[in-house]
Tab-separated table of C-alpha atoms and ligand atoms in Angstrom:
chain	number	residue	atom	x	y	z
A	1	UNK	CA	12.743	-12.559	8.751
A	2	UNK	CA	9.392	-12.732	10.640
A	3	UNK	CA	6.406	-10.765	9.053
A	4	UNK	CA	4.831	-7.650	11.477
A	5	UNK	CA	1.389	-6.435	10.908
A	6	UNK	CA	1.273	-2.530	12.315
A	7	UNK	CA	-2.696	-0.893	12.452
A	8	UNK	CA	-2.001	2.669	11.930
A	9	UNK	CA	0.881	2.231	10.193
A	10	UNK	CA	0.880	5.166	8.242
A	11	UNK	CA	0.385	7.311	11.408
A	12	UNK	CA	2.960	9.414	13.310
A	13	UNK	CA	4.441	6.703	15.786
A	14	UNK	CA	3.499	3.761	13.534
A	15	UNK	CA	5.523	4.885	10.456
A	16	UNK	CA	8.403	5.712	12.177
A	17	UNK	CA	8.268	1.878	13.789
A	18	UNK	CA	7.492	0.608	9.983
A	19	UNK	CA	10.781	1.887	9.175
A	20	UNK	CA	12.960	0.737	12.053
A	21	UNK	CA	11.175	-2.360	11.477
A	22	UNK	CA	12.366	-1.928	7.939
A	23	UNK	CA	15.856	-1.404	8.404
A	24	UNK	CA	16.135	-3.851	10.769
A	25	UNK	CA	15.354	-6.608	8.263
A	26	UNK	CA	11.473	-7.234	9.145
A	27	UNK	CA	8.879	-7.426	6.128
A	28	UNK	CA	6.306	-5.370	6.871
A	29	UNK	CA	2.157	-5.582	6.506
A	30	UNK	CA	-0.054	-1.875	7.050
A	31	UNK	CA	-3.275	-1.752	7.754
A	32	UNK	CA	-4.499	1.987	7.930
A	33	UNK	CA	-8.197	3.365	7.501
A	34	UNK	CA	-6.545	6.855	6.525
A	35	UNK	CA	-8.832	8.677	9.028
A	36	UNK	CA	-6.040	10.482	10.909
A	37	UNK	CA	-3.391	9.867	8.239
A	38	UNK	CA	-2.044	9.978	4.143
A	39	UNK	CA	-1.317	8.098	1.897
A	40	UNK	CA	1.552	9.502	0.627
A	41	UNK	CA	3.792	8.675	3.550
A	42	UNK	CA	3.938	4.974	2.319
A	43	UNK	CA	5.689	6.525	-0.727
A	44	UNK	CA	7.776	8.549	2.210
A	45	UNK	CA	8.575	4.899	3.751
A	46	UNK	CA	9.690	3.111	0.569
A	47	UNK	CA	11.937	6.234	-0.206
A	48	UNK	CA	13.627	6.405	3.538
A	49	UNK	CA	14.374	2.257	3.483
A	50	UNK	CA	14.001	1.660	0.200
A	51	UNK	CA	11.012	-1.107	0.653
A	52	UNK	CA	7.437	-0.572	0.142
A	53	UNK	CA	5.404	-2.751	3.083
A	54	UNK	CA	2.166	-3.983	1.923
A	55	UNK	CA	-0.268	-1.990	2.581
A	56	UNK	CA	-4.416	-2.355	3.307
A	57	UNK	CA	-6.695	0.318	3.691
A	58	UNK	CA	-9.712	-0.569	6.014
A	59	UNK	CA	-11.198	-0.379	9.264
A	60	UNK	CA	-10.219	-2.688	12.158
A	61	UNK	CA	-14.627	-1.878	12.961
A	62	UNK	CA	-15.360	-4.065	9.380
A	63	UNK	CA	-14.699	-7.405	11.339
A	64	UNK	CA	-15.176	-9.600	8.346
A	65	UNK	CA	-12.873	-7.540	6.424
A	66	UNK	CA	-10.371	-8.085	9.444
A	67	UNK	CA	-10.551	-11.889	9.242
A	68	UNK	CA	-10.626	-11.708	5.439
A	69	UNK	CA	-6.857	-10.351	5.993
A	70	UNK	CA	-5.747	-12.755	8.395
A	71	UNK	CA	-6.989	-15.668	6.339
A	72	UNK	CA	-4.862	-14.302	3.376
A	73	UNK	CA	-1.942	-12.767	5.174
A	74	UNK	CA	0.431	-14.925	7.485
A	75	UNK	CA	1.869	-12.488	10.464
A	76	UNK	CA	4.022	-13.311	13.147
A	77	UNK	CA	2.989	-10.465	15.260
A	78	UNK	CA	0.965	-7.304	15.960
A	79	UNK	CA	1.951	-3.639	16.721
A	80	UNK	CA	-1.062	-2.063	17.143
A	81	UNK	CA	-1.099	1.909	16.730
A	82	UNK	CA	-5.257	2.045	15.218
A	83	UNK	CA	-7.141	3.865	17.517
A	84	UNK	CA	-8.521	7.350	17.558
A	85	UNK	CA	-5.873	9.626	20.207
A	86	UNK	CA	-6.947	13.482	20.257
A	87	UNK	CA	-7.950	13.736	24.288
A	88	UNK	CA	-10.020	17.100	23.847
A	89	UNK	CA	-12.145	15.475	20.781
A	90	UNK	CA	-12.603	12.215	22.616
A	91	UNK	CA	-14.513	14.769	25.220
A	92	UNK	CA	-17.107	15.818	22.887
A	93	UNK	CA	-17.287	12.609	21.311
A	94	UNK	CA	-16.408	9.515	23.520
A	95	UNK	CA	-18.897	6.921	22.023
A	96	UNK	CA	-16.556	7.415	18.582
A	97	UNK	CA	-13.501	6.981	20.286
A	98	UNK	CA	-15.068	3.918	22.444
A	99	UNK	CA	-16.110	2.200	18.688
A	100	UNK	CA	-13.390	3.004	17.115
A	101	UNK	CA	-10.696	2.100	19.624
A	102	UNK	CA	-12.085	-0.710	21.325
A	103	UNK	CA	-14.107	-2.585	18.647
A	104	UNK	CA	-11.335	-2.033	16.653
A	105	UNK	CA	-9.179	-4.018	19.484
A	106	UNK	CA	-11.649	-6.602	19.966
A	107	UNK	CA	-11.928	-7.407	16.267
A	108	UNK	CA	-8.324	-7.769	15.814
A	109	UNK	CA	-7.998	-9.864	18.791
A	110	UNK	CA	-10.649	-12.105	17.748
A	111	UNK	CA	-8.742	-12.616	14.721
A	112	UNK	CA	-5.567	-12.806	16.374
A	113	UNK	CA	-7.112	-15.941	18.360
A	114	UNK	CA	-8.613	-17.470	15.554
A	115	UNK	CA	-5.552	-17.182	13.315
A	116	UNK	CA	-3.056	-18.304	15.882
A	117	UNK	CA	-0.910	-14.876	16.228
A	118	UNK	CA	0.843	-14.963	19.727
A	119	UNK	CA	3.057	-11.870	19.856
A	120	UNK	CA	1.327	-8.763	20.117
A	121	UNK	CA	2.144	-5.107	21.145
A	122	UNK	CA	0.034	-2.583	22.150
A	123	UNK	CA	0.032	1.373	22.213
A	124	UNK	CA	-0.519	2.221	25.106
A	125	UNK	CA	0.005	5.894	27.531
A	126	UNK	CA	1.428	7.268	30.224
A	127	UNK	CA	-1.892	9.100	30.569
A	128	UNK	CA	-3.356	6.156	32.470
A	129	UNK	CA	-1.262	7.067	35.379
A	130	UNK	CA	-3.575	10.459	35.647
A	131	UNK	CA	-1.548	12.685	37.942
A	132	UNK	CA	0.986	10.501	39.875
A	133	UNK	CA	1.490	10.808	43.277
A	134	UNK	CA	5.053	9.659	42.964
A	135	UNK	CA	7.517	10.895	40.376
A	136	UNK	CA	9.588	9.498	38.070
A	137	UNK	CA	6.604	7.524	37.280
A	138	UNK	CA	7.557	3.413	37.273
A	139	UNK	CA	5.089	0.767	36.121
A	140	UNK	CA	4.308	0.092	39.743
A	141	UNK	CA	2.556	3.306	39.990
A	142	UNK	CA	-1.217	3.005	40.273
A	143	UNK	CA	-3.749	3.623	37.554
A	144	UNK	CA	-6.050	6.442	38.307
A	145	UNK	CA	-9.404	6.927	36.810
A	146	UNK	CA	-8.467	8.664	33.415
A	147	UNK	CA	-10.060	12.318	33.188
A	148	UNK	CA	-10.694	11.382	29.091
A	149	UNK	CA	-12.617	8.866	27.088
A	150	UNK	CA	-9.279	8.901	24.992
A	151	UNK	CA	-7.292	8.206	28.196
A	152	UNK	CA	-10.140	5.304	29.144
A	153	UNK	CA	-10.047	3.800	26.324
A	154	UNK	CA	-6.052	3.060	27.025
A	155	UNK	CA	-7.016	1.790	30.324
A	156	UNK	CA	-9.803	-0.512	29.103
A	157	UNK	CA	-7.682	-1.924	26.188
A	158	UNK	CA	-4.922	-2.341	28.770
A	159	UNK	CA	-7.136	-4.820	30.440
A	160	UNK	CA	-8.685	-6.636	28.027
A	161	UNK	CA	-5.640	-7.432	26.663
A	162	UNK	CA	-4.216	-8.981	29.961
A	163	UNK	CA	-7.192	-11.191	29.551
A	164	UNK	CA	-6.610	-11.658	25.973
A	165	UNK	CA	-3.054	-12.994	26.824
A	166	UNK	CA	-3.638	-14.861	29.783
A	167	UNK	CA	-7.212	-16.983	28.407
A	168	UNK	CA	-5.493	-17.503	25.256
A	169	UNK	CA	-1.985	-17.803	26.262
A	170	UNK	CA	-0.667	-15.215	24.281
A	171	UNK	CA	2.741	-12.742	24.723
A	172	UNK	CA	1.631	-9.179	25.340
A	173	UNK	CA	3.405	-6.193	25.864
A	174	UNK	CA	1.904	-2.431	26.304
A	175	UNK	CA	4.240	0.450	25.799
A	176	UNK	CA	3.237	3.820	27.665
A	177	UNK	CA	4.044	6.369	26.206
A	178	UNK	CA	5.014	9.428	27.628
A	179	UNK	CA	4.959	12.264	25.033
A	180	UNK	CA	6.178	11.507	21.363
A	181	UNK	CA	7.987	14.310	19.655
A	182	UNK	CA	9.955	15.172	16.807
A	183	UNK	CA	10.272	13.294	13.134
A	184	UNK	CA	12.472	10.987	11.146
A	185	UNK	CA	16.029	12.543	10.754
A	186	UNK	CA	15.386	12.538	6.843
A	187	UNK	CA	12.233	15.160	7.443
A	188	UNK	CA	10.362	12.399	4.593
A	189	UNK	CA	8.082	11.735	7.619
A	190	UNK	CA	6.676	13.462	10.739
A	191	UNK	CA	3.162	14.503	12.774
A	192	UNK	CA	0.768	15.828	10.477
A	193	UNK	CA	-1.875	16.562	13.034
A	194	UNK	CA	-5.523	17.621	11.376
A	195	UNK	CA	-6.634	20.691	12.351
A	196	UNK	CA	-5.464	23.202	15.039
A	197	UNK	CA	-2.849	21.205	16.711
A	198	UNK	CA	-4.059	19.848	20.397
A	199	UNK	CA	-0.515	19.012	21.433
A	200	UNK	CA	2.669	21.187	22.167
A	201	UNK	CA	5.125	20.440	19.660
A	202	UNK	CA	2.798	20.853	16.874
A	203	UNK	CA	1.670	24.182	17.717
A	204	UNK	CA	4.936	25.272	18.523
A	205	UNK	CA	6.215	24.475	15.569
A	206	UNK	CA	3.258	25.980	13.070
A	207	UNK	CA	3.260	28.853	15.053
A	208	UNK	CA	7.250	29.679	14.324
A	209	UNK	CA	6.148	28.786	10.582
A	210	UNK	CA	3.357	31.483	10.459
A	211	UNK	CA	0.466	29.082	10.609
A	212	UNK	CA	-0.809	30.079	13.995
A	213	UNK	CA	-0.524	33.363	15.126
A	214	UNK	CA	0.566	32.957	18.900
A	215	UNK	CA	1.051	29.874	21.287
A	216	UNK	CA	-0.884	29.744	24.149
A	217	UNK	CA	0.818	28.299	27.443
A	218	UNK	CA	-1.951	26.855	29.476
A	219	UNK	CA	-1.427	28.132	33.135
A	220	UNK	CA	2.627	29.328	34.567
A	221	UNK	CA	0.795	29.048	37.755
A	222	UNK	CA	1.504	25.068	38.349
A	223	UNK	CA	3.551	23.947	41.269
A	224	UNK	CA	6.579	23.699	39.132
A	225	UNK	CA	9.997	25.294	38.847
A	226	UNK	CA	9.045	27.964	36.502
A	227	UNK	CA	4.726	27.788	37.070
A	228	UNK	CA	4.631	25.987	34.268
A	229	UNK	CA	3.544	22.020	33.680
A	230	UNK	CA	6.480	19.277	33.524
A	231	UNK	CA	6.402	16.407	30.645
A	232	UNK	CA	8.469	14.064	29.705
A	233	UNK	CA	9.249	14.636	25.576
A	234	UNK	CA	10.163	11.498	23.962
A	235	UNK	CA	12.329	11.184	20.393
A	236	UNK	CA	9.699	9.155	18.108
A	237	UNK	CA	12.882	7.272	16.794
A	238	UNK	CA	13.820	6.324	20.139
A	239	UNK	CA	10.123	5.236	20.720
A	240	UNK	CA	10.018	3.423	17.571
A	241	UNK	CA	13.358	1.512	18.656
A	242	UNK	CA	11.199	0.563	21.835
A	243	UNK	CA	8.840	-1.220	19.546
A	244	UNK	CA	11.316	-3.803	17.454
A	245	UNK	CA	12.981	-4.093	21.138
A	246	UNK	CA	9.504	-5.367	21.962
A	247	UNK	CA	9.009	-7.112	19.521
A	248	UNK	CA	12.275	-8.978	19.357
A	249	UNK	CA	11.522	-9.699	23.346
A	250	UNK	CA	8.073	-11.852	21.878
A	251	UNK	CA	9.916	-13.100	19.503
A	252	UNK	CA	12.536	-14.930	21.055
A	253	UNK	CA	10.234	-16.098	24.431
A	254	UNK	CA	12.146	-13.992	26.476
A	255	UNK	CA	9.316	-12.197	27.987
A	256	UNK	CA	8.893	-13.282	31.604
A	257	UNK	CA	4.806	-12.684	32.178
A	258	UNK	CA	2.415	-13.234	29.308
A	259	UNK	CA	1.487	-9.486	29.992
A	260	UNK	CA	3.752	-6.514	30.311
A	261	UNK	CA	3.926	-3.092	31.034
A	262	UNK	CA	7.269	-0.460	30.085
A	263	UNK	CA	6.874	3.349	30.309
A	264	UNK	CA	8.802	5.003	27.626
A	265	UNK	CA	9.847	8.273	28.693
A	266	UNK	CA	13.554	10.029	28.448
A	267	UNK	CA	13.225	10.101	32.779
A	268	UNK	CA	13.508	13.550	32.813
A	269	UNK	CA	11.088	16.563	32.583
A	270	UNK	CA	10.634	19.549	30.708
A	271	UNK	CA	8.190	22.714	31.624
A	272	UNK	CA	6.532	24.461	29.215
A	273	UNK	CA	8.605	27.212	29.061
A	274	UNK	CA	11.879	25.216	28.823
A	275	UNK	CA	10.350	23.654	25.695
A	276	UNK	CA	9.644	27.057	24.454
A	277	UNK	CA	13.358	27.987	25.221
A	278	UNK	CA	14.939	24.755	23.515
A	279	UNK	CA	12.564	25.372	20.339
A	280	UNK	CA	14.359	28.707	20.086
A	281	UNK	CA	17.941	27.333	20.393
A	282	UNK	CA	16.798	24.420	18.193
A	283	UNK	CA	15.743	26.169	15.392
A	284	UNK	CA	16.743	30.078	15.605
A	285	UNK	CA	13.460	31.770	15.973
A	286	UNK	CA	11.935	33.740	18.276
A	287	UNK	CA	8.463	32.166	19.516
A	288	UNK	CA	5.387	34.302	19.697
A	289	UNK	CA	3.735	33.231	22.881
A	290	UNK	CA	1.606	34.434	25.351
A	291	UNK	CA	0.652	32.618	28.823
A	292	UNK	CA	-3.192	32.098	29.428
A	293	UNK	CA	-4.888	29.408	32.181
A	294	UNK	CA	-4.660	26.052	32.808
A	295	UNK	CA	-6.384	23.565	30.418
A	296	UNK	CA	-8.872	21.697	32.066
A	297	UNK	CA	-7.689	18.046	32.718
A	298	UNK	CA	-3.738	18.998	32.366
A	299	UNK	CA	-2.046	17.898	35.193
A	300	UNK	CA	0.870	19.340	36.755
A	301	UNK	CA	3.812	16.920	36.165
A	302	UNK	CA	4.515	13.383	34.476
A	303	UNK	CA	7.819	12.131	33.698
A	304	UNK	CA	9.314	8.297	33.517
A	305	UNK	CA	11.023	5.905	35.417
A	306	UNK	CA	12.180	4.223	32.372
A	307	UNK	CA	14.810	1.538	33.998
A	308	UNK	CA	12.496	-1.339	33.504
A	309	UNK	CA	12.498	-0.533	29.661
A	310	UNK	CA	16.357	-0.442	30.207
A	311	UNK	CA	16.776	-3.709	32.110
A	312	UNK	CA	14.754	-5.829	30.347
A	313	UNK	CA	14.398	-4.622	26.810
A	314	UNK	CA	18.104	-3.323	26.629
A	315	UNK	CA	16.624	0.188	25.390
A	316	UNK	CA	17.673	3.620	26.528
A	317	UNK	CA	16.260	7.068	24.834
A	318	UNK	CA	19.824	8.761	23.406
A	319	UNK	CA	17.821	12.116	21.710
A	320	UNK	CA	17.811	15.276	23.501
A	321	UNK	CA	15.001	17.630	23.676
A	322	UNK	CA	16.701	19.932	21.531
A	323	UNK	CA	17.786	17.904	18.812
A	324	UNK	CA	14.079	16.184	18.743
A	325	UNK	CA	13.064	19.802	18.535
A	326	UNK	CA	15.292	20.148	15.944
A	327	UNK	CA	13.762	17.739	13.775
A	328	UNK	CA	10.252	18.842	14.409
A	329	UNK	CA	11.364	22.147	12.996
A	330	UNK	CA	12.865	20.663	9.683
A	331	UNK	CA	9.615	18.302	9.037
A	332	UNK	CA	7.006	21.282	9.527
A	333	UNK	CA	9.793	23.539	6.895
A	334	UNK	CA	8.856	20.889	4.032
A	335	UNK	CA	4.995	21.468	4.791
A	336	UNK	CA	3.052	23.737	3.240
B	1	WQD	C1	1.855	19.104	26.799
B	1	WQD	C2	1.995	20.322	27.705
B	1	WQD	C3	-0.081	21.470	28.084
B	1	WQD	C4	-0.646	22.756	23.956
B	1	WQD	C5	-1.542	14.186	25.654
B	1	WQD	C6	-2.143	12.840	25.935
B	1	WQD	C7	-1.123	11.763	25.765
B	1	WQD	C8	-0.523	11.868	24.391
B	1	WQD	C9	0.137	13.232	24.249
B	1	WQD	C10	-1.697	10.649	22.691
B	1	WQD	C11	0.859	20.450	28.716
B	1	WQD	C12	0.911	22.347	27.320
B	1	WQD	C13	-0.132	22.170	25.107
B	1	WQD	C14	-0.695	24.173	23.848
B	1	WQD	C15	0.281	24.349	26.034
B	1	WQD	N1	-1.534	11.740	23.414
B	1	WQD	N2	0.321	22.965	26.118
B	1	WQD	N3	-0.226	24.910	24.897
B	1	WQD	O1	-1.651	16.716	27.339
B	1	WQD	O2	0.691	16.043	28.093
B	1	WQD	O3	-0.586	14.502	26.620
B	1	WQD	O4	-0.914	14.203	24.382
B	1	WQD	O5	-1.090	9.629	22.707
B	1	WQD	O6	-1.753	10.517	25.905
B	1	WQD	O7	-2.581	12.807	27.288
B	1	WQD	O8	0.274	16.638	25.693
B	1	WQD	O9	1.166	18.208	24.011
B	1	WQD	O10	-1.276	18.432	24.721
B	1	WQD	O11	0.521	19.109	26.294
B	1	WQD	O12	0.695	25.064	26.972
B	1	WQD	O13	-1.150	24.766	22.838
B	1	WQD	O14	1.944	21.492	26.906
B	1	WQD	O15	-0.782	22.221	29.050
B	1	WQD	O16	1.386	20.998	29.903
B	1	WQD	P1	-0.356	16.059	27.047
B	1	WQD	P2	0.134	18.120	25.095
């Protein structure tokens, strides 16, 4: 079976892809810097598939080191998950995030030119769309400028890689994602976000665990069904299966443009609240929450049009909030 190379591999959405690419017969190459993620959930990997991908801590920024792998490893294609994601932080500190995630791009690129890798696939997010004027959200919608360096640093890689592949005849593929929940069903892996939790899920789920005191809903005042703002919450299994579908698409030429786009979203939303509500059926505890204003930069609603995803890569999200919600609950029980 072909060999994959995943950057960030040992990060939320990229481990659970290293182990669907796992199961699903693929051999397996990591490279991971560690900044945003541990070691220890390679061990977690081997024990869930029962194979231990190779694995190569450095930074995608150390070009020569980059090469140095290429020249030594043979790969058959890319998922790349390195990059730095926390919006808020890339606020305060965009020249990071525009080093880290876009020299890191362009050195693996280089590399991937030099060293003849075609297939490539890229994470990408459905925060490129900034707040859509149409909803469900297909890939026909137009990109708006992004309100964070995180969010324009998706946008920029987005189109250097549609140079990348069309220069240097390559098959690309960027998956947008909407917003990845939940952990792998065996609670071995999950988010393990640093610090106070920027997202949702996270903080939901230390704050029913005691870590936090109290949630903080940003804003019921939106124009939504219950005031409160509308995403679209994504099982990161069934956005990991997106990825070998992907993959498998390169693989096998069946890709139609050398460049190409698929939100990943379940195609419905979910407020705020209803999360909140869901969590508490999911896992049998009462949330501590209290509702405060808007976040600057939220916007009001963003959920998929996922039927491209369904047509062409023969993928369709089967989790339900509550059962993603479920799992969230279980991983954050076995942290301490
Ligand atoms: C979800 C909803 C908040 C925290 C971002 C990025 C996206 C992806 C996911 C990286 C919003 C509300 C949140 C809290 C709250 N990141 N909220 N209290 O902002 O939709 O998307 O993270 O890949 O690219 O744009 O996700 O989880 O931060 O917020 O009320 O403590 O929950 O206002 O409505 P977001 P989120």
């Amino acid at each position: 079976m072909p060999k994959i190379l995943v950057t960030g591999g040992l990060g939320y959405i990229g481990s659970h892809t290293v182990v669907e690419l796992l199961n699903d017969g693929f051999e397996v190459a990591i490279i991971d810097d560690l900044s945003n993620s541990e070691r220890f959930v390679l061990d977690r990997i081997e024990e869930i598939t029962g194979k231990k991908p190779d694995f190569f801590e450095f930074d995608l920024k150390d070009q020569e080191r980059t090469n140095q792998f290429f020249a030594e490893n043979k790969v058959d294609g890319v998922i790349h998950f390195a990059a730095s994601k926390a919006v808020g932080e890339s606020m305060v500190k965009p020249l990071i995030y525009y080093r880290n995630n876009l020299v890191g791009l362009l050195n693996l690129l280089d590399a991937a030119k030099d060293h003849h890798i075609d297939n490539i696939i890229f994470s990408s997010s459905c925060t490129v769309y900034g707040q859509a004027d149409e909803l469900p959200i297909d890939e026909k919608a137009p990109i708006k400028k992004a309100e964070s360096s995180y969010g324009k640093t998706k946008q920029m890689g987005e189109e250097i890689l549609e140079d990348f592949a069309r220069v240097f005849d390559k098959k690309i593929i960027a998956l947008r994602y909407f917003n990845p929940i939940g952990a792998h069903p065996s609670a071995l892996i999950g988010e393990l976000p640093k610090g106070v939790p920027n997202n949702l899920i996270p903080f939901i789920t230390q704050t029913a665990a005691g870590i936090r005191e109290q949630l903080s809903v940003f804003g019921d005042d939106y124009p939504t069904r219950d005031g409160t703002a509308i995403r679209d919450y994504i099982y990161v299994m069934d956005l990991a299966n997106a990825h070998v579908k992907g993959l498998k698409r390169l693989l096998a030429d069946e890709n139609v443009d050398q460049y190409e786009i698929y939100n990943l979203g379940t195609g419905t939303g979910s407020t705020v609240l209803e999360v909140i509500q869901a969590f508490e059926e999911a896992s049998g505890t009462k949330l501590n929450y209290k509702i405060v204003d808007r976040r600057p930069g939220d916007i009001t609603a963003a959920y998929a049009d996922n039927t491209k995803a369904a047509k062409e890569l023969g993928w369709t999200p089967e989790t339900s909030l509550e059962e993603s919600l479920r799992t969230a609950w279980e991983w954050q029980k076995t942290l301490d």
